[in-house]
PDB file of C-alpha atoms and ligand atoms in Angstrom:
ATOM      1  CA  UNK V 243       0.000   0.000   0.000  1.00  0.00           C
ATOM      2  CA  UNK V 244       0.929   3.590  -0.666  1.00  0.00           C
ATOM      3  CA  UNK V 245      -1.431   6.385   0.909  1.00  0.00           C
ATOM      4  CA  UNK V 246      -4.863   4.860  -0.320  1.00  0.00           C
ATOM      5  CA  UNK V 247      -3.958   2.789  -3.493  1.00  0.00           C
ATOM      6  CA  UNK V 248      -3.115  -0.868  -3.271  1.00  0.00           C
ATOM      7  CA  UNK V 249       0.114  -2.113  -6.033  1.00  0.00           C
ATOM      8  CA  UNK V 250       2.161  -4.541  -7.011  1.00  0.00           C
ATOM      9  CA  UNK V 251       4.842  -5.648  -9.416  1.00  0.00           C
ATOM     10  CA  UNK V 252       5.755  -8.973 -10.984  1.00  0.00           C
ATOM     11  CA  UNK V 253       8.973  -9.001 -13.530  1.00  0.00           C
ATOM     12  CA  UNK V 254      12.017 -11.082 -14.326  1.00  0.00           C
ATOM     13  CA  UNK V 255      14.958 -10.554 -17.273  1.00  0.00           C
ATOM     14  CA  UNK V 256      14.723 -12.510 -20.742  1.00  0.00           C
ATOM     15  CA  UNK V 257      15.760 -16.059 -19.734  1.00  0.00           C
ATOM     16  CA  UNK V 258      19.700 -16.551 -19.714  1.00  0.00           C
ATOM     17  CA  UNK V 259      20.071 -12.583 -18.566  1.00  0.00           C
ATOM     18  CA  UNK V 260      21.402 -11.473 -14.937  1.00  0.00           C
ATOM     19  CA  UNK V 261      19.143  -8.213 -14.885  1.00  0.00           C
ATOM     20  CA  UNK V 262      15.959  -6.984 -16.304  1.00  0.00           C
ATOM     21  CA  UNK V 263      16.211  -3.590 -17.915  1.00  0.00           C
ATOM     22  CA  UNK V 264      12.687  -3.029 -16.737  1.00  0.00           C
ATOM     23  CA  UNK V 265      11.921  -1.749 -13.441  1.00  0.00           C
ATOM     24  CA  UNK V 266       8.546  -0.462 -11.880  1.00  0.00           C
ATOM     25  CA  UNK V 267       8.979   3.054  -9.678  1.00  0.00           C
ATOM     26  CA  UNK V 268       6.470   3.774  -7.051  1.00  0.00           C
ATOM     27  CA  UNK V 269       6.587   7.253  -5.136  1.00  0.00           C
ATOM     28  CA  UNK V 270       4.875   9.249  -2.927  1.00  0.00           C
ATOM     29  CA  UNK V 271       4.804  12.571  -4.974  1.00  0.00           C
ATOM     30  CA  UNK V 272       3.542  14.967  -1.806  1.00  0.00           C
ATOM     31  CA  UNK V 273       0.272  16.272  -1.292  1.00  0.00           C
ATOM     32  CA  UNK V 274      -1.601  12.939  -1.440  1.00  0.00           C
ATOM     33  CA  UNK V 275      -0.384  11.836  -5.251  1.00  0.00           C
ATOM     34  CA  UNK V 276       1.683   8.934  -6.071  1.00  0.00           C
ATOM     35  CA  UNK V 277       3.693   8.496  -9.123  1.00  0.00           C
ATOM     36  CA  UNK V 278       3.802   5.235 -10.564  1.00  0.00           C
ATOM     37  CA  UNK V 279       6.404   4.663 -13.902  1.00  0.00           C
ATOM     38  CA  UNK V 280       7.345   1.800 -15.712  1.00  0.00           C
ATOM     39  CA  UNK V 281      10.968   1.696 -17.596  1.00  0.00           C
ATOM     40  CA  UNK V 282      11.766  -0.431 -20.364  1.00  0.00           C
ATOM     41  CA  UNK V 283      15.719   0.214 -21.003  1.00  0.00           C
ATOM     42  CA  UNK V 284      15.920  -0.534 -24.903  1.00  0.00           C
ATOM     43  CA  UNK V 285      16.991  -4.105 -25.626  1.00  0.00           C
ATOM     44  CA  UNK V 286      18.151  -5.914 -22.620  1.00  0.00           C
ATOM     45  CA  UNK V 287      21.018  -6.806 -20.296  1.00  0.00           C
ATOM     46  CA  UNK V 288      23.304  -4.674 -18.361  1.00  0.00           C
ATOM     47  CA  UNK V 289      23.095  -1.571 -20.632  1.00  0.00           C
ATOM     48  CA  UNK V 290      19.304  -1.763 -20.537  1.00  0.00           C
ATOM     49  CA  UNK V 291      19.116  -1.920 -16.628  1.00  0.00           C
ATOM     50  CA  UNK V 292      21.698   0.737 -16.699  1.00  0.00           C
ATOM     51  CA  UNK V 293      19.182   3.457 -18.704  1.00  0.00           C
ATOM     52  CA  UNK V 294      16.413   2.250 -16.711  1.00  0.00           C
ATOM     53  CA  UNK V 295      18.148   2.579 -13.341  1.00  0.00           C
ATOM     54  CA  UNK V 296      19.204   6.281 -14.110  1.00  0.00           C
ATOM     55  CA  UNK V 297      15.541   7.129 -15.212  1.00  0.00           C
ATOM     56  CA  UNK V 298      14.267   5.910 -11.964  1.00  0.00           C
ATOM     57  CA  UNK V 299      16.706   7.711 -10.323  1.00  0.00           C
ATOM     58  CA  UNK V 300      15.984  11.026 -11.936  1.00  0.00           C
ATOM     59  CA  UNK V 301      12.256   9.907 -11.366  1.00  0.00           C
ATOM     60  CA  UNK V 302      12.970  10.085  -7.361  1.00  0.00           C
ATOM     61  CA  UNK V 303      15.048  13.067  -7.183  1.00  0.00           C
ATOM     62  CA  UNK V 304      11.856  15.198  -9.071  1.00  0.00           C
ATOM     63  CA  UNK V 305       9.140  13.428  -8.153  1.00  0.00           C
ATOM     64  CA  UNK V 306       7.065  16.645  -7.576  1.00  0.00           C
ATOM     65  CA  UNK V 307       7.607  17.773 -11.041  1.00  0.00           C
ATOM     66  CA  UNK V 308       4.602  17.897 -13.524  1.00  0.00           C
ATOM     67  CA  UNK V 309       4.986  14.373 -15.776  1.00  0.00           C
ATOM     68  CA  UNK V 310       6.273  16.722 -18.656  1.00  0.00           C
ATOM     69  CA  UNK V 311       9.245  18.087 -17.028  1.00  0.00           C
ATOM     70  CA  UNK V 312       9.967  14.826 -15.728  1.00  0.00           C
ATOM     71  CA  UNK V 313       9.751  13.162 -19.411  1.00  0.00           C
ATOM     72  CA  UNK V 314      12.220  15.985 -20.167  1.00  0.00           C
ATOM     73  CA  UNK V 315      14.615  15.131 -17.636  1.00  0.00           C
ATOM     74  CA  UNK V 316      14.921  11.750 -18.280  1.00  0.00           C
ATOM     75  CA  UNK V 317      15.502  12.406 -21.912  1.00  0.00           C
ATOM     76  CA  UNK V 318      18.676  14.460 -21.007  1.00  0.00           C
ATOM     77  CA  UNK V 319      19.747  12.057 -17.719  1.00  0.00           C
ATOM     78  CA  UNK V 320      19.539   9.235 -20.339  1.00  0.00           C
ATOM     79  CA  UNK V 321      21.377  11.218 -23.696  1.00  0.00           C
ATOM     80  CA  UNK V 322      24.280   8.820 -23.104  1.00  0.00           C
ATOM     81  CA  UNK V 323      22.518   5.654 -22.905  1.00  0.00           C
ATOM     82  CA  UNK V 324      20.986   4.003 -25.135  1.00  0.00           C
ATOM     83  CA  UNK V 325      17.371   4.910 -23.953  1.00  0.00           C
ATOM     84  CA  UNK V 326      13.999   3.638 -22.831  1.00  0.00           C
ATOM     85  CA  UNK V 327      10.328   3.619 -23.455  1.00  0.00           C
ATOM     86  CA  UNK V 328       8.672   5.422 -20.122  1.00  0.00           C
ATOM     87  CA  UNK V 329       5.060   5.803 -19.081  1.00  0.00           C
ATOM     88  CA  UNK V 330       4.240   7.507 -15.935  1.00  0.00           C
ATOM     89  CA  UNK V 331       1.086   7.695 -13.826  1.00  0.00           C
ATOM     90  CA  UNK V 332       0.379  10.201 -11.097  1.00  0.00           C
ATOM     91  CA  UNK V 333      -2.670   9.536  -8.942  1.00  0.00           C
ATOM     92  CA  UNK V 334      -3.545  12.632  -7.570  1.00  0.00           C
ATOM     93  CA  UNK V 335      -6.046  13.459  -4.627  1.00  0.00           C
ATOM     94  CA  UNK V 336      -8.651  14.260  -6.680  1.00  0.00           C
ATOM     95  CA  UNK V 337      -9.623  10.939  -8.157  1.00  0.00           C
ATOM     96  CA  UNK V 338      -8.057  11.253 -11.424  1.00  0.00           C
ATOM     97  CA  UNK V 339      -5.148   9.427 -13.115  1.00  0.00           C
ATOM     98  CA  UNK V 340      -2.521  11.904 -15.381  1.00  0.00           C
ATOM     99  CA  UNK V 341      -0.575   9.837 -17.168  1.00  0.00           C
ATOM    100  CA  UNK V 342       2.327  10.274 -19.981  1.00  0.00           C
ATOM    101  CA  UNK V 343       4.457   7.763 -21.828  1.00  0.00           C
ATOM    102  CA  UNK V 344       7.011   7.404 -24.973  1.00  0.00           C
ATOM    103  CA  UNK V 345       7.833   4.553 -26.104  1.00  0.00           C
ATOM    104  CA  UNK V 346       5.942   1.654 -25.899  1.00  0.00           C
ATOM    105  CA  UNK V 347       5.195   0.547 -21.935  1.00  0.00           C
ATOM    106  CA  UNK V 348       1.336  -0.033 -22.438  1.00  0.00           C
ATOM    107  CA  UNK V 349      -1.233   1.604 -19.683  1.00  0.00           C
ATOM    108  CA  UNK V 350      -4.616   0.576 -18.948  1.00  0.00           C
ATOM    109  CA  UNK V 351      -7.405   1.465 -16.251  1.00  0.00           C
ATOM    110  CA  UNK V 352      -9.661  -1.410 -15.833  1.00  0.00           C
ATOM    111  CA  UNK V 353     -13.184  -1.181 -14.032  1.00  0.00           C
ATOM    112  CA  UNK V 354     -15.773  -3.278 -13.130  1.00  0.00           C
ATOM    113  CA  UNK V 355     -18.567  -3.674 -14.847  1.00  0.00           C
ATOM    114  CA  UNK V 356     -22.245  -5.304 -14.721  1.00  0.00           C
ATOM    115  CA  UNK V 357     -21.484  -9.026 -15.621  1.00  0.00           C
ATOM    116  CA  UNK V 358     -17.879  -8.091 -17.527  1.00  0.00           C
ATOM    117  CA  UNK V 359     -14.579  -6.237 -16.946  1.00  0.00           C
ATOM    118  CA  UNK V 360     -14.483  -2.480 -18.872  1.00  0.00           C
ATOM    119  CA  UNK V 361     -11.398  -1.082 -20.279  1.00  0.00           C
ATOM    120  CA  UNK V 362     -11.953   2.448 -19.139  1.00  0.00           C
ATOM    121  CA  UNK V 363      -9.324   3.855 -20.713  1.00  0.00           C
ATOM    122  CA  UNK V 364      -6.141   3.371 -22.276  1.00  0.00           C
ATOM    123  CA  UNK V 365      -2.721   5.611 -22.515  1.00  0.00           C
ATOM    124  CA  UNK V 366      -2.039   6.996 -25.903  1.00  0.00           C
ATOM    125  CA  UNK V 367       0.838   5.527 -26.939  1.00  0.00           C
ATOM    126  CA  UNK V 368       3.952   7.985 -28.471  1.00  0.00           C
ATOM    127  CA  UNK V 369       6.419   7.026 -30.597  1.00  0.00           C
ATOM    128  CA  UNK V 370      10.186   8.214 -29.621  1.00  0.00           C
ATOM    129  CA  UNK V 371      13.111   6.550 -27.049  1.00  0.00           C
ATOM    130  CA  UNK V 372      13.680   8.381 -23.862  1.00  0.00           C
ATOM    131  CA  UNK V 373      16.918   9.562 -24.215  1.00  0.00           C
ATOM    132  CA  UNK V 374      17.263   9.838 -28.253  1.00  0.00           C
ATOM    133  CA  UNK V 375      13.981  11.325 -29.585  1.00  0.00           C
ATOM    134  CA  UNK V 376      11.188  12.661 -27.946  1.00  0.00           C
ATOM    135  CA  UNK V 377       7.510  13.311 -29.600  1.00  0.00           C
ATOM    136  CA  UNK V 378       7.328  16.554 -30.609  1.00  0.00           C
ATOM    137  CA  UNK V 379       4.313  17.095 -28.467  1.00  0.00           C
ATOM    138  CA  UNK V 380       4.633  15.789 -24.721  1.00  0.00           C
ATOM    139  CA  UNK V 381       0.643  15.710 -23.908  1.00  0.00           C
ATOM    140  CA  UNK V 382      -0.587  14.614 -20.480  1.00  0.00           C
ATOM    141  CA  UNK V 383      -4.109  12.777 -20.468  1.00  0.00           C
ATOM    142  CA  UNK V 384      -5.949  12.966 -17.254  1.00  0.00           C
ATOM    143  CA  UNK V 385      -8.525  10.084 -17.254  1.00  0.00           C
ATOM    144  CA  UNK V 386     -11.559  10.494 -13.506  1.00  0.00           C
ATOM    145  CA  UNK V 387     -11.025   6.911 -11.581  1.00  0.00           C
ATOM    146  CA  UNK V 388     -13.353   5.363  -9.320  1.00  0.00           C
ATOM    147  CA  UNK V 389     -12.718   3.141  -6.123  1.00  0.00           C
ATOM    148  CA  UNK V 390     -11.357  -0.162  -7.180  1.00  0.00           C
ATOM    149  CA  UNK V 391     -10.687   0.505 -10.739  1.00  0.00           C
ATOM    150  CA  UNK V 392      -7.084  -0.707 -11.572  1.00  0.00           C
ATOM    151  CA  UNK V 393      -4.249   0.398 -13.392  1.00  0.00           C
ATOM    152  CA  UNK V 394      -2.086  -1.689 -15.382  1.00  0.00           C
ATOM    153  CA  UNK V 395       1.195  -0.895 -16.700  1.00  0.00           C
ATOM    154  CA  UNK V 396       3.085  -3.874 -19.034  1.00  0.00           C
ATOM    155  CA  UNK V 397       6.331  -3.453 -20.739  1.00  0.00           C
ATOM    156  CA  UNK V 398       6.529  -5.166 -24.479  1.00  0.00           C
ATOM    157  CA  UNK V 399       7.612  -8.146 -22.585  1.00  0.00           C
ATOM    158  CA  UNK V 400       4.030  -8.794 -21.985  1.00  0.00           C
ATOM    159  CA  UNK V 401       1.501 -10.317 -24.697  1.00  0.00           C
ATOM    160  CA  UNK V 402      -1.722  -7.713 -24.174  1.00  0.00           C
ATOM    161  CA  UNK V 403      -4.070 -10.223 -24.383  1.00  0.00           C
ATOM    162  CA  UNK V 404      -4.035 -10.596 -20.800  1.00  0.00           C
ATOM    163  CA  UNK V 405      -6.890  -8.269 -20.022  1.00  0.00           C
ATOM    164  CA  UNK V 406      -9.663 -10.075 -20.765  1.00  0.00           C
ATOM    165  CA  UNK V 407      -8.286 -12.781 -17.769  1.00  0.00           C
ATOM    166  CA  UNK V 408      -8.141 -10.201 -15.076  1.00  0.00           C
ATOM    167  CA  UNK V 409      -9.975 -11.000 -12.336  1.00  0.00           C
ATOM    168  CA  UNK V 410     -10.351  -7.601 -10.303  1.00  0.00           C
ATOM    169  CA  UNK V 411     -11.770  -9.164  -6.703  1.00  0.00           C
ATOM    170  CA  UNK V 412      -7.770 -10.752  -6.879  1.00  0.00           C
ATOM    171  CA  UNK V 413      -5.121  -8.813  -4.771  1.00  0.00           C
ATOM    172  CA  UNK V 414      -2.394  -6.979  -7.106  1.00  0.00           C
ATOM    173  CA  UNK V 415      -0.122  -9.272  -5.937  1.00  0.00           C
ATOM    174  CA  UNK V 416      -2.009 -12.090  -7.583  1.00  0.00           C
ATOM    175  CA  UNK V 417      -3.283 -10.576 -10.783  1.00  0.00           C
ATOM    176  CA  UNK V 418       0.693  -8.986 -10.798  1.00  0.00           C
ATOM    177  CA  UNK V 419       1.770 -12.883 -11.163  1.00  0.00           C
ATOM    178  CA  UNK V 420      -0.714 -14.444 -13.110  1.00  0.00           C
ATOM    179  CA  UNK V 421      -0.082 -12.223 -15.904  1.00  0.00           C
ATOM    180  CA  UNK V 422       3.490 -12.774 -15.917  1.00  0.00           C
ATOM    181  CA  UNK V 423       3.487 -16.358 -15.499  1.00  0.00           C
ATOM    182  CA  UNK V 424       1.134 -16.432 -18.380  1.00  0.00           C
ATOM    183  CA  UNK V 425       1.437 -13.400 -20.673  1.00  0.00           C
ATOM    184  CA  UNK V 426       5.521 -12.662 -21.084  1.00  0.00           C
ATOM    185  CA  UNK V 427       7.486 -13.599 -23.907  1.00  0.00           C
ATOM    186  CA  UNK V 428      10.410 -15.537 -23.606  1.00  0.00           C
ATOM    187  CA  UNK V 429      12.135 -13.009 -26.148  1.00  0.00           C
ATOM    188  CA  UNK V 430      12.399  -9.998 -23.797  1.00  0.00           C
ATOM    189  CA  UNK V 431      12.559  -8.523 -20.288  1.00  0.00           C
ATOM    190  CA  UNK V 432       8.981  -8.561 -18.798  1.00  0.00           C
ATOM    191  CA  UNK V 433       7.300  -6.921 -16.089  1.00  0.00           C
ATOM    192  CA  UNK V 434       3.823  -5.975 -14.754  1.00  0.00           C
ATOM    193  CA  UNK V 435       2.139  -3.237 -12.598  1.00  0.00           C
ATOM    194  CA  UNK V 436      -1.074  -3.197 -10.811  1.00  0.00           C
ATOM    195  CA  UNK V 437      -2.259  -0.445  -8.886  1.00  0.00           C
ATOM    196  CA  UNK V 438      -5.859  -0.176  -7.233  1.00  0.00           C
ATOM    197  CA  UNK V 439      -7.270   3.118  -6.707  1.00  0.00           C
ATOM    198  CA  UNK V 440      -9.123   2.850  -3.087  1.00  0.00           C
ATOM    199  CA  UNK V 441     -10.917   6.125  -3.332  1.00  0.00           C
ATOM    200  CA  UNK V 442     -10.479   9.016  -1.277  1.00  0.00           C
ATOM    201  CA  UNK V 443     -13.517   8.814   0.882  1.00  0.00           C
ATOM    202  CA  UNK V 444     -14.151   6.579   3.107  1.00  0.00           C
ATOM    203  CA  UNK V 445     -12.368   4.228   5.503  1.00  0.00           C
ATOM    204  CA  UNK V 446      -9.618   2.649   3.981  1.00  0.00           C
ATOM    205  CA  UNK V 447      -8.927  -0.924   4.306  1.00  0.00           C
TER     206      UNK V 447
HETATM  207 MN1   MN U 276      11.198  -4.615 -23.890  1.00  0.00          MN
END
């Protein structure tokens, strides 16, 4: 748990590699938000953790930035690397998800739904590396969440077809490894991100 939102994160490196050059960042960003990113270091191995670690870094030392600036100063922390898809997701106090990404780390907000699962929305996704080329527009979406929607963050490790298995009554720490056990390639670094939105009023439990 973080403040009032429950998460978890389930990854391991391409089979035969030491490290994963994905990683999952989760911070407390002040004034009730949390940031949640996912890195994909391009390629894998110990340059790919290397671009990924130094994003997260930069992620921790400006977490209160808007996701823009942040974008931004990963692209210049990372100039000498050789890059990284990044998508960020601030939950704010307000009930509302802001999220950014380049590259291609896929976001989703699932919801519940009479008899089915919804997709309630889904991150645009930009083309560009962190680090070599940026979009020419860096546009923040800001999508309303309810109590017990959940976000999901997957590098391209991760088939998408996973969404349709979710079962959202699950702990993240259970839909987190389900989906990695059954959804990653065995051709790159894979990881997974859940994060359930509690709501702001209310007890929390
Ligand atoms: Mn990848």
């Amino acid at each position: 748990m973080i403040g009032t939102i429950e998460w978890a994160a389930a990854g391991r490196a391409l089979p035969d590699q030491r490290v994963s050059g994905d990683r999952a960042v989760v911070l407390d960003a002040g004034g009730d938000s949390v940031l949640f990113a996912v890195l994909d270091g391009l390629g894998h191995g110990a340059a790919a953790a290397e671009a990924a670690d130094r994003a997260a870094q930069v992620l921790s030392d400006n977490r209160a930035e808007p996701l823009d600036v942040l974008v931004l100063l990963c692209h210049r922390a990372l100039a000498e690397t050789r890059g990284a898809a990044l998508t960020l997701a601030l939950f704010d106090s307000g009930d509302r998800v802001h999220w950014l990404g380049v590259g291609n780390v896929e976001s989703r907000i699932l919801a519940k739904a009479p008899g089915k699962l919804a997709v309630r929305a889904t991150a645009l996704l930009t083309a560009g590396i962190v680090g070599y080329r940026l979009p020419p527009n860096l546009q923040t979406q800001t999508v309303p969440v309810r109590a017990g929607d959940l976000l999901l963050m997957t590098t391209d490790g991760i088939v998408s077809d996973f969404v349709d298995t979710v079962d959202l009554s699950r702990p993240t720490s259970e839909i987190t490894a389900d989906i990695l056990d059954g959804h990653s390639k065995n051709t790159d670094d894979a990881l997974v991100l859940a994060a359930r939105h509690r709501g702001h009023t209310g007890p929390v439990q």
